[in-house]
Amino acid sequence: MQPSRPHNTKTAPQTAPATAPRWLLPTLVGYSWASCKADLLAALVLSAMLVPIGMSYAEASGVPAIYGLYATIVPLIIYTLVGTSRILVLGPDSALAGLIAISILPLAAGSSAHAVALAAILSIITGGLCVLAGLLRLGFVTDLISTPIRYGYLNGIALTVLVSQLPKLLDLTLPAGSLWQHLLLLGQALGQVSWLGWPSLIGIGCLSLILCCRYYRPRWPAVLIAMVLSTLVVYLMSLSTMVAVIGQIPQGLPSAQWPQVSWPEVQRLLPAALAIALVAFADMSILSRSYAQRLGVSVYPNRELIALGLSNLGSGLFQGFTVSSSASRTPVAEAAGSKTQMTGLFSAVLILLFLMLAPNLLSHVPKAALAAVVIAACWSLIEYRAVKALYRLRRSEFWTSIMCFLGVAIFGVIEGIFLAVGIALGLFIWRAWQPYSAVLGRVDGMKGYHDIQRHPEAKQIEGLLLFRWDAPLFFANQGQFRRTLQRHIAQAQRPIRCVVIAAEPITDVDTTAAEMLCELDQLLQQQQITLYFAEMKGRSKDWLRHYDLFQGQPQRFFPTIGRAVNQYVQDFAVDWLDWEDRALADTSGKSI
């Protein structure tokens, strides 16, 4: 099924106008003055948050702060033109900051200009991959990332970025190294008093203010307040020589240019681009689906994938870096009264005006305050309560999440992402390879036939084995199907004369499984055991006909398990009276 193709609007006319994806400013169709005023007011609130966060995530990504504004402006404009979500806000993201920094900084060799070029080409490659995946309708790929796996890699990314920002927060200089080496060096540095000073006081103060506001005054614009107060402290107390600040930033609009990067560097960035594209779209998919459900509209993953790709292509061409949807700024836009995607366009215009008219207002922003913003964002990424709940709900998924977390923390963010996807594929294969199966019996007073493991009181019919396989039959699990069925036959208390496969869960049968069924039928015939199928879906039955299996034997297939049981009782003259028949007989006797 392709959810991105709106072919079913006739069945749901009430949502068709809101969900039909239209390109090129879809929100302008029927756009009213009331919506315009609401979007403009929301843009004023959103822009005040976008500026400091964009600069903070730029620093965390390994490029100068101004490029965070470029990576904010261009995606907002492009997504307004081609995006399908009414409320989504795109821009620099804390979950991607660590991925970008780890990917480009080893290649940049300390050059800020080269880091900018590497970040831009990484955004272009990521955008191209997203557009290609969207055109190929590969939006379903993100379904491979389950919630426990997402918790694991987000926790790992949050820890990695948090540790990388702590030296900036505390004005420490640490050599390059792994996450665990950084933690060790941080522990040694904190044991000394030399880190205490104005930079660390400003950083810790900003972080404390943001976290306190988050818990006690969640409606306050904590990030904006922290940035304004820290900038005023630096400016009024003339601390620019003692505290690292952003400094002079370029005035005017971002210019379009192709990043000057060598082909070997592009090749080295390809795995990182693939991982970043997967993470960016996974986050965007989850967020867009959540808001689509809240707003009562549909989501079109392939269109969103293309929109994300075009936004990243534009960001890279205008000296920005990779962006995604924001789980922190999208709620701000909604709470501020945003009605349409024009909020993003208005926000981009406001930031452009700010860069053209008053760029020097940002020159005294301390970098420690930017680090505090990133650390606070990473703190909100950590899903410790959800992981704790997984331990209580399902231990296997808890350990899957922990493995993904350790993979990111030990091997690195890029390797950890691919490890997470590998674990997801492995779990999928394992569950399809080892599906649940059951022997069925009849329970007095209950309709149908039920698993005897869950209902030990269930009665089995002498000489009959009712076997249910809860998965499609294909090459990976056909051997397990055969072995499980033969084991149940061998362990039966009395000799089995007939096997009925309760085939409703078997939605597909491939050629390998078909060969197995043919061989199994011949083996059972040698043992004088009859093989029946009950409740098999028409498509699966069509496949068996296509494979020339059981041709001319309609008595092998029954619409219900009850009909198959009745046929067995009749063919083998088994002494069996169903509880429903007994109840009917009792009722008939009383009526006489």
Coordinates of C-alpha atoms in Angstrom, one line a residue:
M1 CA 0.0 0.0 0.0
Q2 CA 1.3 3.5 -0.9
P3 CA -0.2 5.9 1.6
S4 CA 1.3 8.9 -0.3
R5 CA -1.1 8.4 -3.2
P6 CA -4.5 10.1 -2.4
H7 CA -6.6 7.7 -4.4
N8 CA -9.1 7.0 -1.7
T9 CA -10.6 10.5 -1.3
K10 CA -14.1 9.3 -2.3
T11 CA -14.4 7.2 0.8
A12 CA -13.4 10.0 3.1
P13 CA -14.6 13.3 1.6
Q14 CA -14.4 15.0 5.0
T15 CA -10.6 15.0 5.0
A16 CA -9.8 15.2 1.3
P17 CA -9.4 19.1 1.2
A18 CA -7.1 19.1 4.2
T19 CA -5.0 16.1 3.1
A20 CA -4.6 16.3 -0.6
P21 CA -0.9 17.2 -1.2
R22 CA -0.6 20.2 -3.5
W23 CA 2.8 21.5 -4.5
L24 CA 3.9 25.2 -4.8
L25 CA 2.4 27.1 -1.8
P26 CA -0.6 24.8 -1.0
T27 CA -1.6 27.0 1.9
L28 CA -2.3 30.0 -0.4
V29 CA -5.4 28.2 -1.7
G30 CA -8.2 29.8 0.3
Y31 CA -5.7 31.7 2.5
S32 CA -7.5 34.3 4.6
W33 CA -6.5 37.5 6.3
A34 CA -7.4 36.0 9.7
S35 CA -5.0 33.1 9.0
C36 CA -2.3 35.6 7.8
K37 CA -2.5 37.6 11.1
A38 CA -2.3 34.4 13.2
D39 CA 0.6 33.1 11.2
L40 CA 2.5 36.4 11.4
L41 CA 2.1 36.5 15.2
A42 CA 3.2 32.9 15.5
A43 CA 6.2 33.7 13.3
L44 CA 7.3 36.5 15.7
V45 CA 7.4 34.1 18.6
L46 CA 9.0 31.3 16.5
S47 CA 11.7 33.5 15.1
A48 CA 12.8 34.5 18.6
M49 CA 13.5 30.9 19.3
L50 CA 14.9 29.9 15.9
V51 CA 17.8 32.4 16.0
P52 CA 19.5 31.2 19.2
I53 CA 18.8 27.5 18.6
G54 CA 20.0 27.7 15.0
M55 CA 23.3 29.3 16.1
S56 CA 23.6 26.7 19.0
Y57 CA 23.2 23.7 16.7
A58 CA 25.6 25.2 14.2
E59 CA 28.3 25.3 16.9
A60 CA 27.4 21.7 18.0
S61 CA 27.7 20.7 14.3
G62 CA 31.2 22.0 14.0
V63 CA 30.6 25.2 11.9
P64 CA 30.4 28.9 12.9
A65 CA 27.1 30.0 14.4
I66 CA 26.0 32.2 11.4
Y67 CA 25.6 29.1 9.2
G68 CA 22.9 27.8 11.6
L69 CA 20.8 30.8 10.5
Y70 CA 21.4 30.0 6.9
A71 CA 20.3 26.4 7.6
T72 CA 17.2 27.8 9.2
I73 CA 16.1 30.3 6.6
V74 CA 16.4 28.3 3.4
P75 CA 14.6 25.0 4.6
L76 CA 11.8 27.1 6.0
I77 CA 11.2 28.7 2.6
I78 CA 11.5 25.5 0.6
Y79 CA 9.3 23.4 2.9
T80 CA 6.6 26.1 2.6
L81 CA 6.7 25.7 -1.1
V82 CA 6.7 21.9 -1.3
G83 CA 5.8 20.4 2.1
T84 CA 2.5 18.7 2.8
S85 CA 2.3 19.2 6.6
R86 CA 0.3 22.2 7.8
I87 CA 2.3 22.6 11.1
L88 CA 5.8 21.1 10.7
V89 CA 8.8 23.3 11.3
L90 CA 12.1 22.3 9.6
G91 CA 15.6 23.4 10.7
P92 CA 18.8 22.4 12.5
D93 CA 18.2 19.5 14.9
S94 CA 20.0 18.4 18.0
A95 CA 19.7 14.7 17.0
L96 CA 21.7 15.5 13.8
A97 CA 24.3 17.9 15.3
G98 CA 26.5 15.1 16.7
L99 CA 26.2 13.1 13.4
I100 CA 27.3 16.1 11.4
A101 CA 30.2 17.0 13.7
I102 CA 31.5 13.5 13.8
S103 CA 31.3 13.2 10.1
I104 CA 33.0 16.5 9.0
L105 CA 35.4 17.5 11.8
P106 CA 38.0 14.7 11.1
L107 CA 38.1 15.8 7.5
A108 CA 38.2 19.5 8.2
A109 CA 41.5 19.4 10.0
G110 CA 40.8 22.5 12.0
S111 CA 39.8 24.6 9.1
S112 CA 36.5 26.4 9.7
A113 CA 35.9 27.3 6.1
H114 CA 36.5 23.7 5.0
A115 CA 34.1 22.5 7.8
V116 CA 31.5 24.7 6.3
A117 CA 32.1 23.2 2.8
L118 CA 32.0 19.7 4.2
A119 CA 28.8 20.3 6.1
A120 CA 27.2 21.8 3.0
I121 CA 28.1 18.9 0.7
L122 CA 26.9 16.5 3.3
S123 CA 23.6 18.3 3.3
I124 CA 23.4 18.1 -0.5
I125 CA 24.2 14.4 -0.5
T126 CA 21.7 13.7 2.2
G127 CA 19.1 15.8 0.3
G128 CA 19.8 13.9 -2.9
L129 CA 19.3 10.6 -1.2
C130 CA 16.0 11.7 0.4
V131 CA 14.7 12.9 -3.0
L132 CA 15.7 9.7 -4.7
A133 CA 14.2 7.6 -2.0
G134 CA 11.0 9.6 -2.2
L135 CA 10.7 9.2 -6.0
L136 CA 11.3 5.4 -5.6
R137 CA 8.6 5.4 -2.9
L138 CA 10.8 4.1 -0.2
G139 CA 9.2 6.0 2.6
F140 CA 8.2 2.7 4.3
V141 CA 11.9 2.1 5.1
T142 CA 11.7 4.1 8.3
D143 CA 9.1 1.6 9.6
L144 CA 12.2 -0.7 10.2
I145 CA 13.1 1.6 13.1
S146 CA 11.0 0.5 16.0
T147 CA 10.3 2.6 19.1
P148 CA 12.8 0.8 21.3
I149 CA 15.5 1.1 18.7
R150 CA 14.7 4.8 18.3
Y151 CA 15.0 5.3 22.0
G152 CA 18.4 3.6 22.0
Y153 CA 20.0 5.6 19.3
L154 CA 18.5 8.9 20.5
N155 CA 19.8 8.3 24.0
G156 CA 23.2 7.5 22.5
I157 CA 23.2 10.6 20.3
A158 CA 22.1 12.7 23.2
L159 CA 24.9 11.5 25.4
T160 CA 27.5 11.9 22.6
V161 CA 26.4 15.5 21.9
L162 CA 26.1 16.4 25.6
V163 CA 29.6 15.2 26.3
S164 CA 31.0 17.1 23.3
Q165 CA 29.4 20.4 24.5
L166 CA 30.5 20.2 28.2
P167 CA 34.0 21.5 27.4
K168 CA 32.5 24.5 25.7
L169 CA 30.1 25.0 28.6
L170 CA 33.0 24.9 31.1
D171 CA 35.6 26.6 29.0
L172 CA 37.8 23.5 28.8
T173 CA 40.1 22.4 26.0
L174 CA 40.2 18.7 25.5
P175 CA 42.1 16.7 22.9
A176 CA 40.1 14.6 20.3
G177 CA 39.1 11.2 21.4
S178 CA 36.3 8.7 21.9
L179 CA 33.2 9.3 24.1
W180 CA 34.7 7.4 27.0
Q181 CA 38.1 9.2 26.7
H182 CA 36.2 12.5 26.8
L183 CA 34.4 11.4 29.9
L184 CA 37.6 10.4 31.6
L185 CA 39.3 13.7 30.7
L186 CA 36.3 15.7 31.8
G187 CA 36.4 13.9 35.2
Q188 CA 40.1 14.7 35.6
A189 CA 39.6 18.4 34.5
L190 CA 36.7 18.9 36.9
G191 CA 38.9 17.8 39.8
Q192 CA 40.9 21.0 39.3
V193 CA 39.7 24.5 40.1
S194 CA 41.0 26.2 37.0
W195 CA 37.8 25.7 35.0
L196 CA 35.9 28.0 37.4
G197 CA 35.6 31.5 35.7
W198 CA 33.2 33.7 33.9
P199 CA 32.7 31.4 30.9
S200 CA 31.7 28.4 33.1
L201 CA 29.5 30.6 35.3
I202 CA 27.7 32.0 32.3
G203 CA 27.3 28.5 30.8
I204 CA 26.1 26.9 34.0
G205 CA 23.8 29.8 34.8
C206 CA 22.2 29.6 31.3
L207 CA 21.7 25.8 31.6
S208 CA 20.2 26.2 35.1
L209 CA 17.9 28.9 33.9
I210 CA 16.6 26.9 30.9
L211 CA 16.1 23.7 33.0
C212 CA 14.3 25.6 35.8
C213 CA 12.0 27.3 33.4
R214 CA 11.3 24.0 31.7
Y215 CA 10.1 22.5 34.9
Y216 CA 8.6 25.4 36.8
R217 CA 7.6 27.9 34.1
P218 CA 7.2 25.9 30.9
R219 CA 5.4 28.7 29.1
W220 CA 8.3 31.1 29.4
P221 CA 10.7 31.4 26.4
A222 CA 13.6 30.1 28.4
V223 CA 16.1 29.9 25.6
L224 CA 15.5 33.5 24.5
I225 CA 15.7 34.7 28.1
A226 CA 19.0 32.9 28.7
M227 CA 20.5 34.2 25.5
V228 CA 19.4 37.8 26.2
L229 CA 20.6 37.8 29.8
S230 CA 24.0 36.2 29.0
T231 CA 24.6 38.6 26.1
L232 CA 23.7 41.6 28.3
V233 CA 26.1 40.3 31.0
V234 CA 29.0 40.0 28.5
Y235 CA 28.2 43.4 26.9
L236 CA 27.6 45.5 30.1
M237 CA 30.6 44.0 32.0
S238 CA 32.9 44.1 29.0
L239 CA 33.7 40.4 29.2
S240 CA 34.4 39.9 25.5
T241 CA 38.1 39.4 26.1
M242 CA 37.5 36.9 28.9
V243 CA 34.6 34.9 27.4
A244 CA 34.4 33.3 24.0
V245 CA 31.7 35.0 21.9
I246 CA 30.3 34.7 18.4
G247 CA 31.9 37.9 17.3
Q248 CA 31.3 39.8 14.1
I249 CA 29.0 37.9 11.7
P250 CA 28.4 38.6 8.0
Q251 CA 25.7 41.0 7.0
G252 CA 23.2 40.3 4.3
L253 CA 21.7 37.2 2.7
P254 CA 23.2 33.8 2.3
S255 CA 24.7 33.3 -1.2
A256 CA 24.3 30.2 -3.3
Q257 CA 27.6 28.4 -4.1
W258 CA 28.8 24.9 -4.7
P259 CA 31.0 23.5 -1.9
Q260 CA 34.6 23.1 -2.8
V261 CA 35.2 19.5 -1.7
S262 CA 37.3 16.7 -3.2
W263 CA 35.8 13.5 -4.6
P264 CA 37.6 11.3 -2.0
E265 CA 36.0 13.4 0.8
V266 CA 32.6 13.0 -0.8
Q267 CA 33.1 9.2 -0.9
R268 CA 34.0 9.2 2.8
L269 CA 30.8 11.2 3.6
L270 CA 28.5 8.9 1.8
P271 CA 27.9 6.4 4.7
A272 CA 27.3 9.4 7.1
A273 CA 24.8 10.9 4.6
L274 CA 22.9 7.6 4.4
A275 CA 22.7 7.4 8.2
I276 CA 21.8 11.1 8.6
A277 CA 19.0 10.7 5.9
L278 CA 17.6 7.7 7.8
V279 CA 17.6 9.5 11.1
A280 CA 16.3 12.7 9.7
F281 CA 13.4 11.1 7.9
A282 CA 12.6 8.8 10.8
D283 CA 12.2 11.7 13.1
M284 CA 10.3 13.7 10.5
S285 CA 8.0 10.7 9.8
I286 CA 7.2 10.1 13.5
L287 CA 6.6 13.8 14.1
S288 CA 4.4 14.4 11.0
R289 CA 2.4 11.2 11.7
S290 CA 1.8 12.4 15.3
Y291 CA 0.6 15.8 14.2
A292 CA -1.5 14.4 11.4
Q293 CA -3.3 12.2 13.9
R294 CA -3.9 15.1 16.2
L295 CA -5.2 17.3 13.4
G296 CA -7.3 14.6 11.8
V297 CA -5.5 14.5 8.5
S298 CA -3.4 12.0 6.5
V299 CA 0.3 11.9 6.1
Y300 CA 2.2 11.2 2.9
P301 CA 5.6 9.8 3.7
N302 CA 7.0 9.8 0.2
R303 CA 6.0 13.4 -0.4
E304 CA 7.5 14.4 2.9
L305 CA 10.7 12.5 2.0
I306 CA 11.0 14.6 -1.2
A307 CA 10.2 17.8 0.7
L308 CA 12.9 16.9 3.3
G309 CA 15.4 16.2 0.5
L310 CA 14.7 19.4 -1.4
S311 CA 15.1 21.4 1.9
N312 CA 18.5 19.8 2.5
L313 CA 19.6 20.4 -1.1
G314 CA 18.7 24.1 -0.7
S315 CA 20.4 24.3 2.7
G316 CA 23.6 22.9 1.3
L317 CA 23.6 25.1 -1.8
F318 CA 23.2 28.2 0.5
Q319 CA 26.1 27.2 2.9
G320 CA 23.8 25.6 5.4
F321 CA 23.9 22.0 6.8
T322 CA 21.6 19.1 7.2
V323 CA 18.2 19.8 8.7
S324 CA 15.2 17.8 9.9
S325 CA 11.8 18.5 11.5
S326 CA 12.0 19.8 15.0
A327 CA 10.1 18.3 17.9
S328 CA 10.8 21.4 20.0
R329 CA 10.0 24.2 17.6
T330 CA 6.9 22.7 16.0
P331 CA 5.0 22.7 19.3
V332 CA 6.1 26.3 19.7
A333 CA 4.5 27.2 16.4
E334 CA 1.4 25.4 17.3
A335 CA 1.1 27.0 20.7
A336 CA 1.7 30.4 19.2
G337 CA -1.4 30.0 17.0
S338 CA 0.1 28.9 13.7
K339 CA -2.6 28.1 11.2
T340 CA -0.7 27.2 8.0
Q341 CA 2.8 26.6 6.7
M342 CA 3.1 30.3 6.0
T343 CA 4.4 30.7 9.6
G344 CA 7.7 29.2 8.4
L345 CA 7.9 31.6 5.4
F346 CA 7.2 34.6 7.6
S347 CA 9.8 33.4 10.1
A348 CA 12.4 33.1 7.4
V349 CA 11.7 36.6 6.2
L350 CA 12.0 38.0 9.8
I351 CA 15.4 36.3 10.2
L352 CA 16.5 37.6 6.9
L353 CA 15.6 41.2 7.9
F354 CA 17.4 40.7 11.2
L355 CA 20.6 39.6 9.3
M356 CA 20.3 42.6 7.0
L357 CA 19.5 45.3 9.5
A358 CA 20.9 44.3 12.9
P359 CA 23.5 41.5 12.7
N360 CA 25.8 43.1 15.3
L361 CA 23.2 42.3 18.0
L362 CA 24.5 38.8 18.0
S363 CA 28.2 39.6 18.2
H364 CA 28.3 39.5 22.1
V365 CA 26.4 36.2 22.4
P366 CA 28.7 33.9 24.5
K367 CA 29.5 30.4 23.1
A368 CA 29.0 28.9 26.6
A369 CA 25.3 30.0 26.4
L370 CA 25.0 28.3 23.0
A371 CA 26.5 25.1 24.5
A372 CA 23.9 25.4 27.3
V373 CA 21.1 25.5 24.8
V374 CA 22.4 22.4 23.1
I375 CA 22.9 20.5 26.4
A376 CA 19.3 21.4 27.5
A377 CA 18.0 20.1 24.1
C378 CA 20.0 16.9 24.5
W379 CA 18.7 16.4 28.0
S380 CA 15.1 16.5 26.6
L381 CA 16.1 13.9 24.0
I382 CA 16.9 11.3 26.7
E383 CA 14.1 8.8 27.0
Y384 CA 15.0 7.2 30.3
R385 CA 11.4 6.8 31.5
A386 CA 10.3 5.2 28.3
V387 CA 13.3 2.7 28.5
K388 CA 12.4 2.0 32.1
A389 CA 8.8 1.2 31.0
L390 CA 10.2 -1.1 28.3
Y391 CA 11.9 -3.1 31.1
R392 CA 8.5 -3.6 32.7
L393 CA 6.5 -4.2 29.6
R394 CA 8.8 -6.3 27.4
R395 CA 12.4 -7.3 28.4
S396 CA 13.5 -8.2 24.9
E397 CA 12.7 -4.7 23.6
F398 CA 14.4 -3.2 26.6
W399 CA 17.6 -5.0 25.8
T400 CA 17.3 -4.1 22.2
S401 CA 17.2 -0.5 23.1
I402 CA 20.2 -0.9 25.4
M403 CA 22.2 -2.6 22.7
C404 CA 21.5 0.3 20.3
F405 CA 22.5 2.8 23.0
L406 CA 25.7 1.0 23.7
G407 CA 26.4 0.7 19.9
V408 CA 26.2 4.5 19.5
A409 CA 28.2 5.2 22.7
I410 CA 30.9 2.6 22.1
F411 CA 31.4 2.4 18.3
G412 CA 30.2 5.9 17.3
V413 CA 27.1 7.6 16.1
I414 CA 27.3 6.5 12.4
E415 CA 28.2 2.9 13.2
G416 CA 25.6 2.9 15.9
I417 CA 22.8 3.9 13.5
F418 CA 23.7 1.1 11.1
L419 CA 23.9 -1.3 14.0
A420 CA 20.4 -0.1 15.1
V421 CA 19.1 -0.8 11.6
G422 CA 20.8 -4.2 11.5
I423 CA 19.3 -5.1 14.9
A424 CA 15.9 -4.1 13.5
L425 CA 16.3 -6.3 10.4
G426 CA 17.6 -9.1 12.6
L427 CA 14.5 -8.9 14.9
F428 CA 12.2 -8.8 11.9
I429 CA 13.9 -11.9 10.4
W430 CA 13.9 -13.7 13.8
R431 CA 10.2 -13.1 14.4
A432 CA 9.3 -14.2 10.8
W433 CA 11.6 -17.2 11.2
Q434 CA 10.3 -18.3 14.6
P435 CA 6.7 -17.3 14.6
Y436 CA 4.1 -18.5 17.1
S437 CA 2.3 -21.7 16.4
A438 CA -0.4 -23.5 18.4
V439 CA -2.3 -26.8 18.6
L440 CA -6.0 -26.1 18.9
G441 CA -8.8 -27.7 20.9
R442 CA -12.5 -27.2 21.7
V443 CA -13.5 -25.4 24.9
D444 CA -17.0 -26.0 26.3
G445 CA -19.0 -22.8 26.2
M446 CA -16.6 -20.9 23.8
K447 CA -17.1 -20.4 20.1
G448 CA -14.3 -21.6 17.8
Y449 CA -11.1 -23.5 18.5
H450 CA -8.5 -22.3 20.9
D451 CA -4.8 -22.7 21.8
I452 CA -4.4 -25.6 24.2
Q453 CA -1.5 -23.9 25.9
R454 CA -3.7 -21.0 26.9
H455 CA -6.7 -23.2 27.6
P456 CA -5.5 -26.5 29.2
E457 CA -9.2 -27.5 29.6
A458 CA -9.6 -27.6 25.8
K459 CA -10.6 -31.0 24.4
Q460 CA -8.9 -32.5 21.4
I461 CA -10.6 -34.9 19.1
E462 CA -9.1 -38.4 19.0
G463 CA -6.8 -38.8 16.0
L464 CA -7.1 -35.2 14.8
L465 CA -4.4 -32.5 15.1
L466 CA -5.5 -28.9 14.6
F467 CA -2.4 -26.9 13.9
R468 CA -2.2 -23.1 13.5
W469 CA 0.8 -21.2 12.1
D470 CA 0.8 -17.5 12.8
A471 CA 2.9 -16.2 9.9
P472 CA 3.3 -16.4 6.1
L473 CA 5.0 -19.5 4.9
F474 CA 8.3 -18.7 3.1
F475 CA 11.8 -20.1 2.6
A476 CA 13.1 -19.0 6.0
N477 CA 10.5 -20.6 8.2
Q478 CA 9.2 -23.5 6.1
G479 CA 11.7 -25.9 7.8
Q480 CA 10.5 -24.7 11.2
F481 CA 6.9 -25.3 10.2
R482 CA 7.6 -28.8 9.1
R483 CA 9.7 -29.7 12.2
T484 CA 7.1 -28.2 14.6
L485 CA 4.2 -30.0 12.9
Q486 CA 6.1 -33.4 12.9
R487 CA 7.0 -32.9 16.6
H488 CA 3.3 -32.4 17.5
I489 CA 2.4 -35.5 15.5
A490 CA 5.1 -37.5 17.3
Q491 CA 4.1 -36.2 20.8
A492 CA 0.4 -36.9 20.4
Q493 CA -1.0 -39.2 23.0
R494 CA -2.9 -41.2 20.4
P495 CA -2.0 -41.9 16.7
I496 CA -2.8 -39.0 14.4
R497 CA -5.0 -39.9 11.4
C498 CA -5.7 -36.4 10.1
V499 CA -4.0 -33.0 10.3
V500 CA -5.9 -29.8 9.8
I501 CA -3.9 -26.6 9.1
A502 CA -5.7 -23.6 10.5
A503 CA -4.4 -21.5 7.6
E504 CA -6.0 -18.1 8.1
P505 CA -2.8 -16.4 9.4
I506 CA -0.8 -17.8 6.4
T507 CA -1.1 -14.8 4.0
D508 CA 1.5 -16.0 1.5
V509 CA 3.2 -19.2 0.3
D510 CA 6.4 -19.0 -1.7
T511 CA 7.9 -21.7 -4.0
T512 CA 10.2 -23.1 -1.3
A513 CA 7.3 -23.5 1.1
A514 CA 5.1 -25.0 -1.6
E515 CA 7.8 -27.7 -2.2
M516 CA 7.8 -28.4 1.5
L517 CA 4.0 -28.8 1.6
C518 CA 4.1 -31.2 -1.3
E519 CA 6.9 -33.3 0.4
L520 CA 5.0 -33.1 3.7
D521 CA 1.8 -34.3 2.1
Q522 CA 3.6 -37.3 0.6
L523 CA 5.3 -38.1 3.9
L524 CA 1.9 -37.9 5.8
Q525 CA 0.3 -40.1 3.2
Q526 CA 3.0 -42.8 3.8
Q527 CA 2.0 -42.6 7.5
Q528 CA -1.7 -42.8 6.5
I529 CA -2.4 -39.3 7.7
T530 CA -4.7 -37.0 5.8
L531 CA -3.8 -33.3 5.4
Y532 CA -6.6 -30.7 5.3
F533 CA -6.5 -26.9 5.1
A534 CA -9.1 -24.7 6.8
E535 CA -9.8 -21.0 6.5
M536 CA -7.1 -20.5 3.9
K537 CA -7.3 -17.0 2.3
G538 CA -8.1 -16.9 -1.4
R539 CA -4.8 -15.4 -2.4
S540 CA -2.8 -18.1 -0.6
K541 CA -5.0 -20.7 -2.2
D542 CA -4.4 -19.1 -5.6
W543 CA -0.7 -19.5 -5.1
L544 CA -1.1 -23.2 -4.4
R545 CA -3.1 -23.6 -7.6
H546 CA -0.4 -21.6 -9.4
Y547 CA 2.2 -24.1 -8.1
D548 CA -0.1 -27.0 -9.3
L549 CA -0.5 -28.3 -5.7
F550 CA -3.6 -30.3 -4.6
Q551 CA -5.2 -29.8 -8.0
G552 CA -8.5 -31.6 -8.4
Q553 CA -8.7 -32.1 -4.6
P554 CA -11.3 -29.6 -3.4
Q555 CA -12.0 -31.8 -0.3
R556 CA -8.6 -30.6 1.0
F557 CA -9.9 -27.1 1.6
F558 CA -12.6 -26.1 4.0
P559 CA -14.0 -22.6 4.7
T560 CA -14.0 -23.1 8.5
I561 CA -12.2 -25.4 11.0
G562 CA -15.6 -26.7 12.1
R563 CA -16.4 -27.9 8.6
A564 CA -13.0 -29.7 8.4
V565 CA -13.7 -31.3 11.8
N566 CA -17.1 -32.5 10.7
Q567 CA -15.6 -34.0 7.6
Y568 CA -13.0 -35.8 9.7
V569 CA -15.6 -37.1 12.1
Q570 CA -17.7 -38.4 9.2
D571 CA -14.8 -40.0 7.2
F572 CA -13.3 -41.8 10.2
A573 CA -16.5 -42.5 12.1
V574 CA -15.1 -40.9 15.3
D575 CA -17.2 -40.9 18.4
W576 CA -17.4 -37.1 19.0
L577 CA -20.2 -34.9 20.1
D578 CA -19.6 -31.2 20.1
W579 CA -20.7 -29.1 23.1
E580 CA -22.9 -27.0 20.8
D581 CA -24.6 -30.2 19.6
R582 CA -25.1 -31.4 23.2
A583 CA -26.6 -28.0 24.1
L584 CA -28.9 -28.2 21.0
A585 CA -30.0 -31.7 21.9
D586 CA -30.7 -30.7 25.5
T587 CA -32.8 -27.7 24.3
S588 CA -34.7 -29.9 21.9
G589 CA -35.4 -32.4 24.7
K590 CA -36.8 -29.8 27.0
S591 CA -39.0 -28.3 24.4
I592 CA -40.6 -31.7 23.8

